[in-house]
GROMACS .gro file of C-alpha atoms in nm:
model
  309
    1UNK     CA    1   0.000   0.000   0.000
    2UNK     CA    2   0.105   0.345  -0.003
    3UNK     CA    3   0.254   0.557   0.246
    4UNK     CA    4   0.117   0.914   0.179
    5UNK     CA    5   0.237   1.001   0.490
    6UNK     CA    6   0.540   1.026   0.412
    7UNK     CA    7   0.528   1.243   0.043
    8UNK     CA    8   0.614   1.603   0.316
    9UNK     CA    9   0.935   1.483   0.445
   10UNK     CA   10   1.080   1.294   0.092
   11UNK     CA   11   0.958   1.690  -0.093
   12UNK     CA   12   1.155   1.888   0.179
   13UNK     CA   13   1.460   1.590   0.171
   14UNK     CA   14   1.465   1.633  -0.208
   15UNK     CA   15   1.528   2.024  -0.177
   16UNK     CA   16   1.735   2.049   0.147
   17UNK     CA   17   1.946   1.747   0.129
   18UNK     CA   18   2.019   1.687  -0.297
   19UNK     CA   19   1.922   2.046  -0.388
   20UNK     CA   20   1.650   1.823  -0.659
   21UNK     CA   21   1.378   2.078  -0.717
   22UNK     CA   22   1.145   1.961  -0.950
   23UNK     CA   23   0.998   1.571  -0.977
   24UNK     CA   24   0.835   1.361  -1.229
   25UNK     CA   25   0.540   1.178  -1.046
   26UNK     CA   26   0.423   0.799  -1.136
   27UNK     CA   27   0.664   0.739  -1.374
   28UNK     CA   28   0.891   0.418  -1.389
   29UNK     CA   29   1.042   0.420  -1.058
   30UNK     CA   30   0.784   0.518  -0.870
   31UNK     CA   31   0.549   0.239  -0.970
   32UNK     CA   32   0.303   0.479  -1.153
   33UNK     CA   33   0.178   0.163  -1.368
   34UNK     CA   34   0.122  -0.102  -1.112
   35UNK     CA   35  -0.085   0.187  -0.941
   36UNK     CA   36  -0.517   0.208  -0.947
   37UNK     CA   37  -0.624   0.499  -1.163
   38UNK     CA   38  -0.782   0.608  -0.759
   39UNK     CA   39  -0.410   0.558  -0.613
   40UNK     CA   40  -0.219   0.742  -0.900
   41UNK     CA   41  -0.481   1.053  -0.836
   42UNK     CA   42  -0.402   1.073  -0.470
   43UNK     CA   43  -0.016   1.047  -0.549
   44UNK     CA   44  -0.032   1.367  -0.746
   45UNK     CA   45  -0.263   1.524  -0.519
   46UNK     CA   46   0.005   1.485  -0.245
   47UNK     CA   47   0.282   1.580  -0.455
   48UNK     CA   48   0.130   1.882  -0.552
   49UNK     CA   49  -0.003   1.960  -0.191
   50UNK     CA   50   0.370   1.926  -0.019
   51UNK     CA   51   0.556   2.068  -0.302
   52UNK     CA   52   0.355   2.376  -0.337
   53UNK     CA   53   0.594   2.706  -0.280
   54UNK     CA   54   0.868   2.394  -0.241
   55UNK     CA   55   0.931   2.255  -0.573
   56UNK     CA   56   0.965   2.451  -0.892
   57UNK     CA   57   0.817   2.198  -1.087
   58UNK     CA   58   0.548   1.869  -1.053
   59UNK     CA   59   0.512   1.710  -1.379
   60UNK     CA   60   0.289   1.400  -1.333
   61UNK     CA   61   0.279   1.100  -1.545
   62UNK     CA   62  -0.067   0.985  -1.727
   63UNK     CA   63   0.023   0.793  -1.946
   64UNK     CA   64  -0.185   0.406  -1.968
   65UNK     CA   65  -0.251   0.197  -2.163
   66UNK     CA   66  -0.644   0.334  -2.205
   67UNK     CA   67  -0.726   0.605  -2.337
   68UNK     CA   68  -0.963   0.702  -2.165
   69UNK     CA   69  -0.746   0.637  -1.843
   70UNK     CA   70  -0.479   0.883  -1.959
   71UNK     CA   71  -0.767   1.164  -2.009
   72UNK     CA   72  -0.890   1.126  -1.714
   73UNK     CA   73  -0.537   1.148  -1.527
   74UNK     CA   74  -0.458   1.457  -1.778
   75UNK     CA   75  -0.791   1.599  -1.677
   76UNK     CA   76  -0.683   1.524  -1.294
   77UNK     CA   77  -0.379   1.666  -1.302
   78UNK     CA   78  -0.481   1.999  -1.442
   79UNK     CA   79  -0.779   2.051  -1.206
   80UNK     CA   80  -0.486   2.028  -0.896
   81UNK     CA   81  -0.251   2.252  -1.026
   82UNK     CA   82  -0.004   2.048  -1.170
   83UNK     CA   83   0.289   2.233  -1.377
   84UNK     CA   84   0.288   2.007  -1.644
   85UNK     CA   85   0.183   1.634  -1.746
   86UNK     CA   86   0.371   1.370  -1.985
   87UNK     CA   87   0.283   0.990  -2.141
   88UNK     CA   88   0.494   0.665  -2.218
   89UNK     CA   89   0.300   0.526  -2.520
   90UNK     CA   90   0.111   0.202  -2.472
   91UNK     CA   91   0.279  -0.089  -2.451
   92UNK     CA   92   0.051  -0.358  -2.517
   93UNK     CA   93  -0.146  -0.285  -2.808
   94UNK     CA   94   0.106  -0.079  -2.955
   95UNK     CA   95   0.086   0.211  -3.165
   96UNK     CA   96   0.296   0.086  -3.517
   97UNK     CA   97   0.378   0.428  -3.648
   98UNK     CA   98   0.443   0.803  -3.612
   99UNK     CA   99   0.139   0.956  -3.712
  100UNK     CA  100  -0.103   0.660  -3.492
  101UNK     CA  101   0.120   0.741  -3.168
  102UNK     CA  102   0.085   1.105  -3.204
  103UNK     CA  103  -0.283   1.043  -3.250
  104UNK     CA  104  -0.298   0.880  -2.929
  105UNK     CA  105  -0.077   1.118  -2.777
  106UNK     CA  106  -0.280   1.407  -2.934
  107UNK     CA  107  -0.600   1.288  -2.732
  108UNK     CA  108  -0.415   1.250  -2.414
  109UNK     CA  109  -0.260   1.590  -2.427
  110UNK     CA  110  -0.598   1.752  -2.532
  111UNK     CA  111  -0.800   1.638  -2.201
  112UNK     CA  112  -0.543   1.909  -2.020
  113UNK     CA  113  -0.480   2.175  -2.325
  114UNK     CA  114  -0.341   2.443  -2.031
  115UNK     CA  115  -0.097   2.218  -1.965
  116UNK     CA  116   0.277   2.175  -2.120
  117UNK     CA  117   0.303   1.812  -2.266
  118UNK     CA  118   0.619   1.580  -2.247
  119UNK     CA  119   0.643   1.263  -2.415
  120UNK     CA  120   0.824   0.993  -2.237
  121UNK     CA  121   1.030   0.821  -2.497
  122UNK     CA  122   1.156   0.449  -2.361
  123UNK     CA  123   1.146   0.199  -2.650
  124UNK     CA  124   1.250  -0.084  -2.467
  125UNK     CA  125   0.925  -0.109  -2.320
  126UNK     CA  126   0.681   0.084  -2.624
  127UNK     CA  127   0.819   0.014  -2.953
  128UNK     CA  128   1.103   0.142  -3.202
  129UNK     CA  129   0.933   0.502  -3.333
  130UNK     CA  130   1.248   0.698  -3.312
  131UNK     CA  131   1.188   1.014  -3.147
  132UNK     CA  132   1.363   1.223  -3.405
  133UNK     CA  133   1.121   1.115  -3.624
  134UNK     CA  134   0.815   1.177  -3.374
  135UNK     CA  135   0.931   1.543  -3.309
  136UNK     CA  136   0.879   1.663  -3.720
  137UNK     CA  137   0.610   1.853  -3.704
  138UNK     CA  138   0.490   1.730  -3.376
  139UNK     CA  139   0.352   2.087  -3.272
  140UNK     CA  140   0.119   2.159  -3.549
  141UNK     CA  141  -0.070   1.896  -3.404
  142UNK     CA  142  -0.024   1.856  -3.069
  143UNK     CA  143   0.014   2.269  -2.967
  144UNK     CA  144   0.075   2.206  -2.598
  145UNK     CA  145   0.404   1.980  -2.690
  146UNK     CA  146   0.723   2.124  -2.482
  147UNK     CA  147   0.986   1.870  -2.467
  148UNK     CA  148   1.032   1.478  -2.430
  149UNK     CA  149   1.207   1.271  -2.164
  150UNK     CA  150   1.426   1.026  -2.327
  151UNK     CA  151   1.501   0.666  -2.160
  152UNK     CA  152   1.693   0.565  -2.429
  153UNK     CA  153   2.076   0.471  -2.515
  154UNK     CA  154   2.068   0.572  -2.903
  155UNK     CA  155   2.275   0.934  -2.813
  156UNK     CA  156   2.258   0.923  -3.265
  157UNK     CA  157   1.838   0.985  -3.249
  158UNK     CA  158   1.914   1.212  -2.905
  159UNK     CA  159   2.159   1.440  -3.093
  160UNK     CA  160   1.918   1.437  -3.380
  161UNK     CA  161   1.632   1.523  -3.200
  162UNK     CA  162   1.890   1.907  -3.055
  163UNK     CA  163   2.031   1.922  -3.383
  164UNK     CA  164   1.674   1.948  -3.608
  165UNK     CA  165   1.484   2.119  -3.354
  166UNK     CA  166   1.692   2.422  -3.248
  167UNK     CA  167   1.454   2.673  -3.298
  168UNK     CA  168   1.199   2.520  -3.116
  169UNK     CA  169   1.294   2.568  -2.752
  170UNK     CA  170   1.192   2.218  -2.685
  171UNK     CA  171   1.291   2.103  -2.348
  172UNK     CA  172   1.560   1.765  -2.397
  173UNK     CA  173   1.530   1.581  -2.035
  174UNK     CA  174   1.786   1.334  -2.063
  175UNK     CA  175   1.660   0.990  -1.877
  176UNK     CA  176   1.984   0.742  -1.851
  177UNK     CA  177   2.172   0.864  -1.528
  178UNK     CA  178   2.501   0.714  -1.566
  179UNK     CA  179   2.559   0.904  -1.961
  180UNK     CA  180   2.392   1.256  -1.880
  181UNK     CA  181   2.727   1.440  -1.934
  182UNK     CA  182   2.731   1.311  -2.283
  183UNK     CA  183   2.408   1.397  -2.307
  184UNK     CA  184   2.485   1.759  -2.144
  185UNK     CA  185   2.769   1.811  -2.440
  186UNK     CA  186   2.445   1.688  -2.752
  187UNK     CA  187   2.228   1.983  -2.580
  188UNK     CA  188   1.996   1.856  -2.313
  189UNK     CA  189   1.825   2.063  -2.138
  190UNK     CA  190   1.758   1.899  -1.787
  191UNK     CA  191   1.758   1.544  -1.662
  192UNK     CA  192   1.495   1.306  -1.528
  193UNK     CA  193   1.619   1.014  -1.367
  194UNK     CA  194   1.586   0.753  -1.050
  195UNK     CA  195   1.891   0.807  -0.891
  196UNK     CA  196   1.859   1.163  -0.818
  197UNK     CA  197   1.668   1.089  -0.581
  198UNK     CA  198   1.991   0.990  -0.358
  199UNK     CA  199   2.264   1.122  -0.562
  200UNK     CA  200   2.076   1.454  -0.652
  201UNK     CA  201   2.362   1.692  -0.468
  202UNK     CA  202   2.662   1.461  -0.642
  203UNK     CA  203   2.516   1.527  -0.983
  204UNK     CA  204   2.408   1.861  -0.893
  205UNK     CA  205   2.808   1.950  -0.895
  206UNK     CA  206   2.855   1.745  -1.224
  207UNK     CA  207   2.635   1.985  -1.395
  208UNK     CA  208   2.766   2.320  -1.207
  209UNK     CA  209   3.093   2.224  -1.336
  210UNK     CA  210   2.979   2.197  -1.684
  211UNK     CA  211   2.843   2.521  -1.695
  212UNK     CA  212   3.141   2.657  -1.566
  213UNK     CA  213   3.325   2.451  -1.893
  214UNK     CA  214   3.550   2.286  -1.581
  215UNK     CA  215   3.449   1.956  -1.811
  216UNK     CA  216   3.777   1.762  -1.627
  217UNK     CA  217   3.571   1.785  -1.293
  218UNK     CA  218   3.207   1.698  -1.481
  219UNK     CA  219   3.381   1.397  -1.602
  220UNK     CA  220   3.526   1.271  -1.291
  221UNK     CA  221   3.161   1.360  -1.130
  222UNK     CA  222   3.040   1.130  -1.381
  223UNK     CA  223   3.274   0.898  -1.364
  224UNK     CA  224   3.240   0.890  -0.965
  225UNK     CA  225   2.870   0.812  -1.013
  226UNK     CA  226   2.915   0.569  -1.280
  227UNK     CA  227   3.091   0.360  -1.012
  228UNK     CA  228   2.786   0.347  -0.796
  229UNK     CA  229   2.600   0.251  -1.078
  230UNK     CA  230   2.768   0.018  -1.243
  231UNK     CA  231   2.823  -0.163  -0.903
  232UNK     CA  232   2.505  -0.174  -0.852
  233UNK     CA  233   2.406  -0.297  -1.165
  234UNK     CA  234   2.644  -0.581  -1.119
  235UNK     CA  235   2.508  -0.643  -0.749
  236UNK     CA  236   2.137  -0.632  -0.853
  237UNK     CA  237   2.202  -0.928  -1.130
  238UNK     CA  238   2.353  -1.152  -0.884
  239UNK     CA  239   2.126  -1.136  -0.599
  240UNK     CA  240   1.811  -1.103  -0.762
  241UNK     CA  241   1.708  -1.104  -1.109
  242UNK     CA  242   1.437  -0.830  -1.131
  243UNK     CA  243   1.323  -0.591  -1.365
  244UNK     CA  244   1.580  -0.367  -1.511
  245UNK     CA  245   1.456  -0.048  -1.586
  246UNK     CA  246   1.560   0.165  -1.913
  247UNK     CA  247   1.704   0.469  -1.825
  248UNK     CA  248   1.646   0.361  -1.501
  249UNK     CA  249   2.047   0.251  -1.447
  250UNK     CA  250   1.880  -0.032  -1.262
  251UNK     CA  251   1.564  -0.163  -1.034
  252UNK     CA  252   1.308  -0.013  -0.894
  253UNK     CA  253   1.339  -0.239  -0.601
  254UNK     CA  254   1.696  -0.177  -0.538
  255UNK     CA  255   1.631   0.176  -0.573
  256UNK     CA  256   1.373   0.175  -0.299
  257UNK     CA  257   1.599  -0.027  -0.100
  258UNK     CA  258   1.901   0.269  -0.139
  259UNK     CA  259   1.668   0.553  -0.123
  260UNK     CA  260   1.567   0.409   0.233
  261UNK     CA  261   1.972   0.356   0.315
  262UNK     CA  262   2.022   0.719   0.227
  263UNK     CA  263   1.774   0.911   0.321
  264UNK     CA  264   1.611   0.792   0.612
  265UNK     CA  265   1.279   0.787   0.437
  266UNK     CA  266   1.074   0.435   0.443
  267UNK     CA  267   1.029   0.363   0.055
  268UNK     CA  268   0.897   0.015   0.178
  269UNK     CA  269   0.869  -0.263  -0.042
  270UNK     CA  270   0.774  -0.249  -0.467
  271UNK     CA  271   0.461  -0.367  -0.544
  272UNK     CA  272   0.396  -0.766  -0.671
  273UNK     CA  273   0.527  -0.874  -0.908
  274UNK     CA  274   0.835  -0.697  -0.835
  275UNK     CA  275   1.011  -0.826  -0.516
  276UNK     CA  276   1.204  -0.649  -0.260
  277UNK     CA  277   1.573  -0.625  -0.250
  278UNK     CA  278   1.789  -0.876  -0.083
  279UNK     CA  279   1.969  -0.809   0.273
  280UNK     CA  280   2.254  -0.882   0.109
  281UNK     CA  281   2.225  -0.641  -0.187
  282UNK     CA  282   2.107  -0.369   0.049
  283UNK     CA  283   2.413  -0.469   0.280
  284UNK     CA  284   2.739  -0.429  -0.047
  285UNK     CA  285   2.524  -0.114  -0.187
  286UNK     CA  286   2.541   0.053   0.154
  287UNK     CA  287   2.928  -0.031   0.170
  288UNK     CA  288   2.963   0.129  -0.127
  289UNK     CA  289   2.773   0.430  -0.091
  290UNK     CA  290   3.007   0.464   0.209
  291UNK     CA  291   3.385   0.381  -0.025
  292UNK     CA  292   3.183   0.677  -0.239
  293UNK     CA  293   3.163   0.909   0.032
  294UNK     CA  294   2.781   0.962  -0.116
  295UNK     CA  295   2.719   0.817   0.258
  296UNK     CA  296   2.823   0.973   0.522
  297UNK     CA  297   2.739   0.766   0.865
  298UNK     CA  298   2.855   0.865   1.224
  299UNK     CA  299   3.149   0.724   1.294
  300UNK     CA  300   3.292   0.607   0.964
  301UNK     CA  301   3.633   0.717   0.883
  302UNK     CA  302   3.779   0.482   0.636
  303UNK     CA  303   3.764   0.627   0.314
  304UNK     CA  304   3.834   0.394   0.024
  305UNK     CA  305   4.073   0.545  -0.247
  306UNK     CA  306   3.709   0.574  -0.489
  307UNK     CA  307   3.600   0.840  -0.329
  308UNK     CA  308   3.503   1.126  -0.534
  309UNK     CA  309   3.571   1.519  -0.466
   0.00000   0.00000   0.00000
């Protein structure tokens, strides 16, 4: 079940502790899917209610695989003063081409037409329409278009997708974690990703330093946090074999489970048929959160040679 109670704290942790000001609401990692259409209502409600005059933006995912569904969560999340609202495209029955997904995507963003609209772009789970090729001309039908997230690897159809569409001002919110400074260097515009969440303030100084063109420090910020990931990755496959997530640099359950390390927060368990991490993983991530220095405990001093400045 879900613990609404807990929605104040994890906004003002967000914003005082990883300096992560803005959050994208029942997406992947936070189970917006396996949610009731009743449940994923009173998420954004919450989110909206805590973050108000805390969070500069609430963008809340709608996207189902009804129709009707994602209307009625578009609809929703207007009437509570949500700052924007996005859509994964359906994954079951699956739209084949361009022009049917931005049909169905044209419907959705309709329902809230006050609203800014962001497509969620992860073709591992809805199909191969490249989003370079959903972007031509995407405004003259869908007006209320602003930007996509992209959970995707291809950096070719990412840089495409800057490179054709300069003069639109469309916001690029790069979705794989562990490659955003390569993404930073093609021209996105922001980032949306799952491990923010606990490595918000470490990223947070990737991205200073790239403004500030100190691109030696970015990349060992990105480097540092590749570790983490990539450990994890590792640790996740040989303790449990769960549902990798796209974008996601790994599972939601093992992203619960180091959320929960690091911040303090119960995340609790994922919902069936996800399972929740292992001891043991939980156990080796915390370790090396700590070799990191993204961890920070009372009383421990012994700082592996990893750890990133």
């Amino acid at each position: 079940e879900i613990n609404f109670s807990v929605i104040g704290q994890y906004v003002d942790y967000l914003v005082k502790e990883q300096g992560v000001k803005s959050v994208f609401v029942n997406g992947t990692t936070g189970e917006g899917l396996s949610l009731s259409i009743s449940e994923r209502r009173q998420v954004a409600e919450e989110w909206v209610t805590r973050g108000r005059n805390k969070l500069d933006h609430v963008v809340i995912h709608v996207g189902a695989l009804s129709l009707k569904e994602s209307q009625e969560l578009a609809r929703h999340a207007a009437e509570i003063g949500a700052d924007g609202i996005a859509a994964i495209a359906p994954f079951f029955l699956k739209p084949w081409n361009k022009d049917v997904l931005i049909n169905f995507l044209k419907e959705v963003a309709a329902a809230a037409p006050a609203l800014p609209f962001y497509y969620y772009h992860i073709p591992a789970l809805t199909g191969a329409v490249r989003a370079e090729e959903l972007l031509d001309g995407i405004q003259d039908k869908i007006p209320t278009f602003r930007g996509l997230k992209f959970s995707d690897q291809d950096l070719l159809d990412f840089g495409q997708c800057v490179d054709q569409n300069r003069q639109q001002q469309f916001a690029f919110l790069f979705g794989v974690d562990e490659q955003l400074l390569s993404a930073l260097v093609m021209g996105a515009t922001g980032a949306v990703g799952s491990t923010y969440n606990y490595l918000g303030k470490k990223t947070n100084q990737m991205l200073e330093a790239f403004e500030q063109k100190d691109f030696s420090s970015a990349l060992n910020y990105q480097f540092c946090i590749q570790r983490f990931i990539n450990f994890v990755v590792k640790l996740g496959k040989l303790h449990i074999c769960p549902y990798f997530a796209a974008g996601a640099g790994f599972g939601v359950s093992q992203t619960k489970a180091i959320m929960t390390l690091v911040s303090g927060i119960p995340m609790g368990p994922p919902r069936l048929p996800l399972q929740k991490a292992s001891k043991e993983f939980t156990d080796s991530a915390e370790a090396k959160l700590k070799s990191l220095d993204f961890l920070s405990l009372t009383g421990f001093k012994d700082r592996n040679m990893e750890a990133c400045s």
